[in-house]
PDB file of C-alpha atoms in Angstrom:
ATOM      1  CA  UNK D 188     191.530  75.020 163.364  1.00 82.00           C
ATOM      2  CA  UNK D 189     190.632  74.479 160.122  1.00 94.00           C
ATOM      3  CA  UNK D 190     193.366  75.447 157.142  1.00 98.00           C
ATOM      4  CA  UNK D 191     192.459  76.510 153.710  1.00 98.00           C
ATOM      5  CA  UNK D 192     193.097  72.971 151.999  1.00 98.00           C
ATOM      6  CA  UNK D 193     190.098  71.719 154.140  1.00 98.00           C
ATOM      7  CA  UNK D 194     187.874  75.402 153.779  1.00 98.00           C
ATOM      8  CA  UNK D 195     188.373  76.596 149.983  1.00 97.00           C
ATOM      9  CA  UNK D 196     188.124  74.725 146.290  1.00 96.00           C
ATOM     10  CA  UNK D 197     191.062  77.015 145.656  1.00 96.00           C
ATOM     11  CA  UNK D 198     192.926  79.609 147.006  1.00 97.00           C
ATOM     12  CA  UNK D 199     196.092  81.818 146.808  1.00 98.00           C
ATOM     13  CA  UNK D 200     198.377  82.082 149.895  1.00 99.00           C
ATOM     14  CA  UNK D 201     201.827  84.179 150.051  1.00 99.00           C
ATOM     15  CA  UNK D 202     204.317  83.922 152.341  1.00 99.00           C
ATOM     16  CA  UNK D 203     206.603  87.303 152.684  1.00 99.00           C
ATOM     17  CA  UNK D 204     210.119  86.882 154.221  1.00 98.00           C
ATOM     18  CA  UNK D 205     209.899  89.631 156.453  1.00 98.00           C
ATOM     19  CA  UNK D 206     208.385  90.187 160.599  1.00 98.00           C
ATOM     20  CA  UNK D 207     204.986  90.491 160.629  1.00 98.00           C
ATOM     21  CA  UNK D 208     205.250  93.573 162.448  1.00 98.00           C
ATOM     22  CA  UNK D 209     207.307  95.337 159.191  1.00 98.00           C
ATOM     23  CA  UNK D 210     204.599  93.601 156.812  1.00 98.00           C
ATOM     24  CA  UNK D 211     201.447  95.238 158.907  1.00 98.00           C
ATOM     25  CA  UNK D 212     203.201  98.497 159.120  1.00 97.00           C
ATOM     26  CA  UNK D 213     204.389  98.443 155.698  1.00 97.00           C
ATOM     27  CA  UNK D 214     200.872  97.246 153.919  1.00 96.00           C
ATOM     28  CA  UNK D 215     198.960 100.123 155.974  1.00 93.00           C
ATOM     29  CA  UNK D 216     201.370 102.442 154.219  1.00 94.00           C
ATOM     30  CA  UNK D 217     201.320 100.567 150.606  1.00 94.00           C
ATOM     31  CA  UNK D 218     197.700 100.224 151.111  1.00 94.00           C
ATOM     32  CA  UNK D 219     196.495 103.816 152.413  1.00 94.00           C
ATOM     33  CA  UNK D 220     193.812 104.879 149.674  1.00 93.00           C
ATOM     34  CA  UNK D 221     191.688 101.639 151.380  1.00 90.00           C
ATOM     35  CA  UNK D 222     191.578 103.108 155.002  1.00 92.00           C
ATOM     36  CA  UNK D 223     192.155  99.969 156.800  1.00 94.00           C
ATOM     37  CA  UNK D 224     191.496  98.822 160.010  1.00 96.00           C
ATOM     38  CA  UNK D 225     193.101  96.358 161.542  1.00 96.00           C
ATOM     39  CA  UNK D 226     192.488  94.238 164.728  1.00 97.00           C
ATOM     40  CA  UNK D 227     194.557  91.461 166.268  1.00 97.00           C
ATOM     41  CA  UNK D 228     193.489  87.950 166.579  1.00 97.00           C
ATOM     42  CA  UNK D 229     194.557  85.249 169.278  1.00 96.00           C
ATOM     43  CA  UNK D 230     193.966  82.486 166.619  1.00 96.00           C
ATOM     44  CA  UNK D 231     194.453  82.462 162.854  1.00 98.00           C
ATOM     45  CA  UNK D 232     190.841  82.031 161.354  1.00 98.00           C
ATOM     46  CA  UNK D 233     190.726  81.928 157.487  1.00 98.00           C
ATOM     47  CA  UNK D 234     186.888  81.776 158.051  1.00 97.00           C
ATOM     48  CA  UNK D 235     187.115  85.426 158.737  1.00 97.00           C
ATOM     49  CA  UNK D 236     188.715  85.972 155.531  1.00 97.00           C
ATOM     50  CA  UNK D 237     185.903  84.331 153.578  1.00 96.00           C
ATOM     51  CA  UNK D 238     183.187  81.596 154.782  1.00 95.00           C
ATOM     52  CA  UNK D 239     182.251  80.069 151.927  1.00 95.00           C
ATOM     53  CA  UNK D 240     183.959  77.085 149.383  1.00 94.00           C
ATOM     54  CA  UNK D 241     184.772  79.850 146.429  1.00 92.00           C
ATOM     55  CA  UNK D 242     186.908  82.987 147.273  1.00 93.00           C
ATOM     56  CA  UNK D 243     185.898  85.349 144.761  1.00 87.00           C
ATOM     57  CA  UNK D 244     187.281  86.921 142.262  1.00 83.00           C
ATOM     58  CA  UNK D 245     186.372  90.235 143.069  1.00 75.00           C
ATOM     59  CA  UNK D 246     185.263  91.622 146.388  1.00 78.00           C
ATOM     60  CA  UNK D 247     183.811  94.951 147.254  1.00 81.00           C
ATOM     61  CA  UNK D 248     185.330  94.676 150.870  1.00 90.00           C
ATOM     62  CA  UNK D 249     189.118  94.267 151.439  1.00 94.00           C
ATOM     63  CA  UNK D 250     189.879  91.474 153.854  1.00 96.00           C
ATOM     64  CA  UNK D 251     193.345  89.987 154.905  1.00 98.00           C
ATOM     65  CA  UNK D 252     194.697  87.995 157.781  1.00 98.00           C
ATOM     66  CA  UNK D 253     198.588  88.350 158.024  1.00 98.00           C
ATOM     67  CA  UNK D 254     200.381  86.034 160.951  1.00 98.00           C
ATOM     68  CA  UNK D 255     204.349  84.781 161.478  1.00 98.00           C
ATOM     69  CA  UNK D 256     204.045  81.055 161.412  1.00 98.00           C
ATOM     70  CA  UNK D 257     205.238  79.308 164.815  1.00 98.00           C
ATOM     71  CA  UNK D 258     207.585  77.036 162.480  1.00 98.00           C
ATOM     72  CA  UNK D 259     208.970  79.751 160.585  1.00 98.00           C
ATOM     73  CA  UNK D 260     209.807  82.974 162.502  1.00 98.00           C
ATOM     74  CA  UNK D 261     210.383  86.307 160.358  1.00 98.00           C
ATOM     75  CA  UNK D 262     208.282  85.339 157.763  1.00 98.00           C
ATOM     76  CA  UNK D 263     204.943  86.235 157.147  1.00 99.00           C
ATOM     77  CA  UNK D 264     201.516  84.978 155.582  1.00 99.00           C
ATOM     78  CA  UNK D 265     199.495  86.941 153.713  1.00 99.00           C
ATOM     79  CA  UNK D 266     196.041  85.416 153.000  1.00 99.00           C
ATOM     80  CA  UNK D 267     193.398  87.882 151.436  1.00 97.00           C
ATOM     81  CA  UNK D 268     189.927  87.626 150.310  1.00 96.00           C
ATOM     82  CA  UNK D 269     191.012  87.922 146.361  1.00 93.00           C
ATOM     83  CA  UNK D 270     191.225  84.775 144.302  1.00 93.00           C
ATOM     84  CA  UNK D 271     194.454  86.353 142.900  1.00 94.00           C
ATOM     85  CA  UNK D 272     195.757  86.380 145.906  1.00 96.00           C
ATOM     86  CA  UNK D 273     195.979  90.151 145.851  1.00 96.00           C
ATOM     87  CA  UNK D 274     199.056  89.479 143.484  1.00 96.00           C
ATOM     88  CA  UNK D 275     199.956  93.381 143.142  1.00 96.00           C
ATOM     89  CA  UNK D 276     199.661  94.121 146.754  1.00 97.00           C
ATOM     90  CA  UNK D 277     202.679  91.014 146.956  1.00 98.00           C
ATOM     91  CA  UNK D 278     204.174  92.185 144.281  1.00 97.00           C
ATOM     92  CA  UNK D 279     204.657  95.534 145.512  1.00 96.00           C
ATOM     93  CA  UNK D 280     205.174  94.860 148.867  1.00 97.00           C
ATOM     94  CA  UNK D 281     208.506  93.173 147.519  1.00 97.00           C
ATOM     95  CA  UNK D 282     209.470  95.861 145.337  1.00 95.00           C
ATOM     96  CA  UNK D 283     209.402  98.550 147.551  1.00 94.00           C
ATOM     97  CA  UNK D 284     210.657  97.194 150.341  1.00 95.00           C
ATOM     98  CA  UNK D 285     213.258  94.386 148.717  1.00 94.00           C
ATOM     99  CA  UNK D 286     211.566  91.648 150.536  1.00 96.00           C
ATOM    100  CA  UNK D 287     211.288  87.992 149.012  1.00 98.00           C
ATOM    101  CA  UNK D 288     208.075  86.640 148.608  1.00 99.00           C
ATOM    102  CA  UNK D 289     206.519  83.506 147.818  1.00 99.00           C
ATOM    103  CA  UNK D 290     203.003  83.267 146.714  1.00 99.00           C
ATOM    104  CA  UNK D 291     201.537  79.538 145.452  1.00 99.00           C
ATOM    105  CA  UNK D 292     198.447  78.621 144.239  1.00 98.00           C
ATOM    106  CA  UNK D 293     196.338  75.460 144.850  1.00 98.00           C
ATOM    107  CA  UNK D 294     192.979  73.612 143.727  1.00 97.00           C
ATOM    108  CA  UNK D 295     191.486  71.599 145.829  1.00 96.00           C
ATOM    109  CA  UNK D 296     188.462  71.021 143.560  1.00 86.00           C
ATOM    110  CA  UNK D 297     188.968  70.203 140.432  1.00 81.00           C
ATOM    111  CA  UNK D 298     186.022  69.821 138.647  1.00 82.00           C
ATOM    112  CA  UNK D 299     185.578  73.267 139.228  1.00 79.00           C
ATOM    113  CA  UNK D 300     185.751  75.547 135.925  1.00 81.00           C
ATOM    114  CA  UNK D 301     189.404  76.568 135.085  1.00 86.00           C
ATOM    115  CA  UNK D 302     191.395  74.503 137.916  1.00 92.00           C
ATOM    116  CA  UNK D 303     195.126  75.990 138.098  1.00 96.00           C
ATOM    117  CA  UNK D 304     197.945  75.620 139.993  1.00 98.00           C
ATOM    118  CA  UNK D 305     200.828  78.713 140.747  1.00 98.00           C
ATOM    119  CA  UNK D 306     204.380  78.806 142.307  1.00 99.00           C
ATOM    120  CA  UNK D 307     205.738  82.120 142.285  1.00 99.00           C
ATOM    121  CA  UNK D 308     208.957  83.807 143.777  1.00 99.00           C
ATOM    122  CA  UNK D 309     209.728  86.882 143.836  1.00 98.00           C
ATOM    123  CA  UNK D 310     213.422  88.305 144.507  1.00 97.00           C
ATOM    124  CA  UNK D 311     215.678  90.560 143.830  1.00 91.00           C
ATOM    125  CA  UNK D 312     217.387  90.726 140.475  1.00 91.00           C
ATOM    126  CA  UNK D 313     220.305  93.210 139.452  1.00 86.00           C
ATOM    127  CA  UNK D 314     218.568  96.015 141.471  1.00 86.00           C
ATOM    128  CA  UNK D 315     214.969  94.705 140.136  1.00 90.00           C
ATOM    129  CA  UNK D 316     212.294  92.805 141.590  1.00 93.00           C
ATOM    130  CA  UNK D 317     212.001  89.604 139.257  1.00 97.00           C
ATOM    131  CA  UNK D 318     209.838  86.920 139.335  1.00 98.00           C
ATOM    132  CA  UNK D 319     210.556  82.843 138.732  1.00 99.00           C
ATOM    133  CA  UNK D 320     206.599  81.766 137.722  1.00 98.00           C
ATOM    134  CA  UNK D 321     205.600  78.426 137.150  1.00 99.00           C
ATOM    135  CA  UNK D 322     201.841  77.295 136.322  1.00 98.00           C
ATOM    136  CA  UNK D 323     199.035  75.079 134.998  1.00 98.00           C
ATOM    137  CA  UNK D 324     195.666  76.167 133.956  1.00 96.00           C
ATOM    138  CA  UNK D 325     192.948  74.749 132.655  1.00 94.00           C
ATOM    139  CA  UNK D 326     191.151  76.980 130.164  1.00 90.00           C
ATOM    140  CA  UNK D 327     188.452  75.346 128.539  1.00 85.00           C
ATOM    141  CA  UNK D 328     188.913  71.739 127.678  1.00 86.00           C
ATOM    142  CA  UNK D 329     193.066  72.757 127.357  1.00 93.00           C
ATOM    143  CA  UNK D 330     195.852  72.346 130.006  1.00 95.00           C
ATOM    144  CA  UNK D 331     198.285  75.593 129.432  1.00 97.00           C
ATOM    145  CA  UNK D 332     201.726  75.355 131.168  1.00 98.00           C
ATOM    146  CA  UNK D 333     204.100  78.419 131.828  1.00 98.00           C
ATOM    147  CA  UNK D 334     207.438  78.429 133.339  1.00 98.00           C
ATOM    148  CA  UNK D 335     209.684  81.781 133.511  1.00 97.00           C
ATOM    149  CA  UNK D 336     212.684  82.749 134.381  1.00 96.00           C
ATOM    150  CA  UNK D 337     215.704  80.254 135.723  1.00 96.00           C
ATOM    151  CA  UNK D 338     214.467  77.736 138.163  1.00 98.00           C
ATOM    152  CA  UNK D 339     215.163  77.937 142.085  1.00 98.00           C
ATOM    153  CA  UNK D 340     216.995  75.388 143.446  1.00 98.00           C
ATOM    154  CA  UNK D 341     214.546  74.197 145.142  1.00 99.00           C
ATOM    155  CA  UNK D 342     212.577  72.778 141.718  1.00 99.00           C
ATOM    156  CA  UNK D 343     212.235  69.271 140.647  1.00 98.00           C
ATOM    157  CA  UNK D 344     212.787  70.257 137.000  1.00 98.00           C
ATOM    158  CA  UNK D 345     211.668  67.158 135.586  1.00 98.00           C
ATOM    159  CA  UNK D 346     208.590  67.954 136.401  1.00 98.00           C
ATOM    160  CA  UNK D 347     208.135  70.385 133.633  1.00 98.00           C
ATOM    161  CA  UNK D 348     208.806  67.744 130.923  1.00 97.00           C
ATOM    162  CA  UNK D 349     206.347  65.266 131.562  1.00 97.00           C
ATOM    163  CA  UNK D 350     204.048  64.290 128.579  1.00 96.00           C
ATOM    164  CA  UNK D 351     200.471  65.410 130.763  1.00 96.00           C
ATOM    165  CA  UNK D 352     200.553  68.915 131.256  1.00 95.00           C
ATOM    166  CA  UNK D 353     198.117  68.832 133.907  1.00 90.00           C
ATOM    167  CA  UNK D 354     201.121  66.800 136.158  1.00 96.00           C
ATOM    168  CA  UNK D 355     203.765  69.284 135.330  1.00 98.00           C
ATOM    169  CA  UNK D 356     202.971  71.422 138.413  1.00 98.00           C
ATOM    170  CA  UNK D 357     200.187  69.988 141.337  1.00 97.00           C
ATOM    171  CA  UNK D 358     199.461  70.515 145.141  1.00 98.00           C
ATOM    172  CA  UNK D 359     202.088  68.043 146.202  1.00 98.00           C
ATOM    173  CA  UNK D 360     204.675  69.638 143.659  1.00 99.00           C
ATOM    174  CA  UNK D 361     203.970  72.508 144.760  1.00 99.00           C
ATOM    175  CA  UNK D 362     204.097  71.971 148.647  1.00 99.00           C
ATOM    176  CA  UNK D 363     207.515  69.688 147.986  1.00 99.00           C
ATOM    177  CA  UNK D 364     208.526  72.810 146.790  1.00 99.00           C
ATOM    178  CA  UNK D 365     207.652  74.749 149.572  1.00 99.00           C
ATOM    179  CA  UNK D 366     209.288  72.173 152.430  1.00 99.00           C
ATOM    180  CA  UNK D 367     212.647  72.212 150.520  1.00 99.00           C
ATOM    181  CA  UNK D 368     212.383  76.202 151.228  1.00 99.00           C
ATOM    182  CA  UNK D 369     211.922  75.508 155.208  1.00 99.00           C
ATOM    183  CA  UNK D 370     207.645  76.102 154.838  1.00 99.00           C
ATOM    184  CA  UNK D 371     205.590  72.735 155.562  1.00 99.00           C
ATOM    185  CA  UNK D 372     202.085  73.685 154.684  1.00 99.00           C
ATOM    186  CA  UNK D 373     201.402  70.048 156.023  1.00 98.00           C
ATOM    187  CA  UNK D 374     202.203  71.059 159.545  1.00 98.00           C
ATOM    188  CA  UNK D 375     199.274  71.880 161.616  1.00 97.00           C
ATOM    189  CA  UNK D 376     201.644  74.325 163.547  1.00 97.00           C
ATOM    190  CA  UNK D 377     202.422  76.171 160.384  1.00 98.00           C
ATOM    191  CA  UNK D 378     198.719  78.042 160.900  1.00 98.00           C
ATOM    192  CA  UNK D 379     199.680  78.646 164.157  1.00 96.00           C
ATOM    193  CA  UNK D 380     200.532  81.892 164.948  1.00 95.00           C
ATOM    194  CA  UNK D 381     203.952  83.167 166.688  1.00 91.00           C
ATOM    195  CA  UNK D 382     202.391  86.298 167.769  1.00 95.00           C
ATOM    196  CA  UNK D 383     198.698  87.619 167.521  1.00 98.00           C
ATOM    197  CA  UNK D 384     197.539  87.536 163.924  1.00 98.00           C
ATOM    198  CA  UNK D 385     196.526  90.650 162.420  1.00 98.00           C
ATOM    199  CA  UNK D 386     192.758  90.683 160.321  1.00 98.00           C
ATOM    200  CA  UNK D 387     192.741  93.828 157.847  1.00 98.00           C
ATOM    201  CA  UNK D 388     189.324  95.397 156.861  1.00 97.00           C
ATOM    202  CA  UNK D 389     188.051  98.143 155.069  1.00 92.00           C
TER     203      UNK D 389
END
């Protein structure tokens, strides 16, 4: 099984601390106007989300894949066809439903135009869903960096005072990040599912 590092030049992928069976039911509801359909997998397969190198940034047909990680039970991945990573639908999801969410961003190719990299956490703040954002993007021939909010324990904060802005925030970073927070992205058992994924259409 392939994973999204080996299939896309970049990609969005979220990870939602809640069952998988709360985030299906949940997202049907959230999601209604779309008139999804839904069908369970045996085996996570990205390629069903998109099957070629770009994900766009717009796409006339709504496609996710949501599945519970074998290495991390309770939480679930959210991978749609949207470059954003459907970053409203995440964003939402938490809101509504006080869930904590993670949703990172990585490029795999980058001599691609406007390479960028995005860790994002959302959580509950004084009754309101906040968000700790840190990124690097390319736009033109300029590296922009962003970092809000107070920084998770998890964070290397060095990092973010480094003279290249382009090293601030990378892949690795990120996915250090992400195994200090219990998620290895490097394990081949992460993409495998605990229970039957779930592909969303439209």
């Amino acid at each position: 099984m392939q994973t999204p590092f080996q299939l896309y030049d970049y990609f969005k992928i979220s990870i939602i601390q809640d069952k998988i069976e709360n985030v299906s039911r949940n997202l049907n509801t959230l999601l209604v106007d779309f008139a999804l359909k839904q069908k369970e997998l045996t085996k996570v397969d990205f390629k069903k989300i998109c099957s070629t190198r770009t994900i766009p940034y717009n796409s006339n047909k709504v496609k996710f894949l949501l599945f519970e990680p074998a290495t991390n039970l309770g939480s679930t991945v959210f991978f749609p066809n949207f470059r954003d990573g459907w970053y409203t639908a995440v964003y939402n999801y938490t809101k509504l439903r006080n869930k904590n969410a993670y949703q990172v961003g990585f490029t795999i190719d980058d001599t691609k135009k406007y390479p960028a990299y995005f860790f994002s956490y959302f959580y509950k703040d004084k009754g309101q869903i906040a968000e700790r954002r840190v990124h690097a993007i390319k736009e033109d021939s300029k590296w922009v960096f962003f970092s809000g909010r107070t920084p998770l324990p998890i964070e290397d904060t060095s990092n973010y005072t480094r003279r290249s802005i382009k090293d601030r925030i990378s892949n690795e970073i990120i996915i250090g990040y992400l195994k200090r927070a219990g998620y290895d992205l490097t394990d081949q058992n992460f993409y495998t599912s605990a229970k039957n994924a779930i592909l969303f259409t439209n």
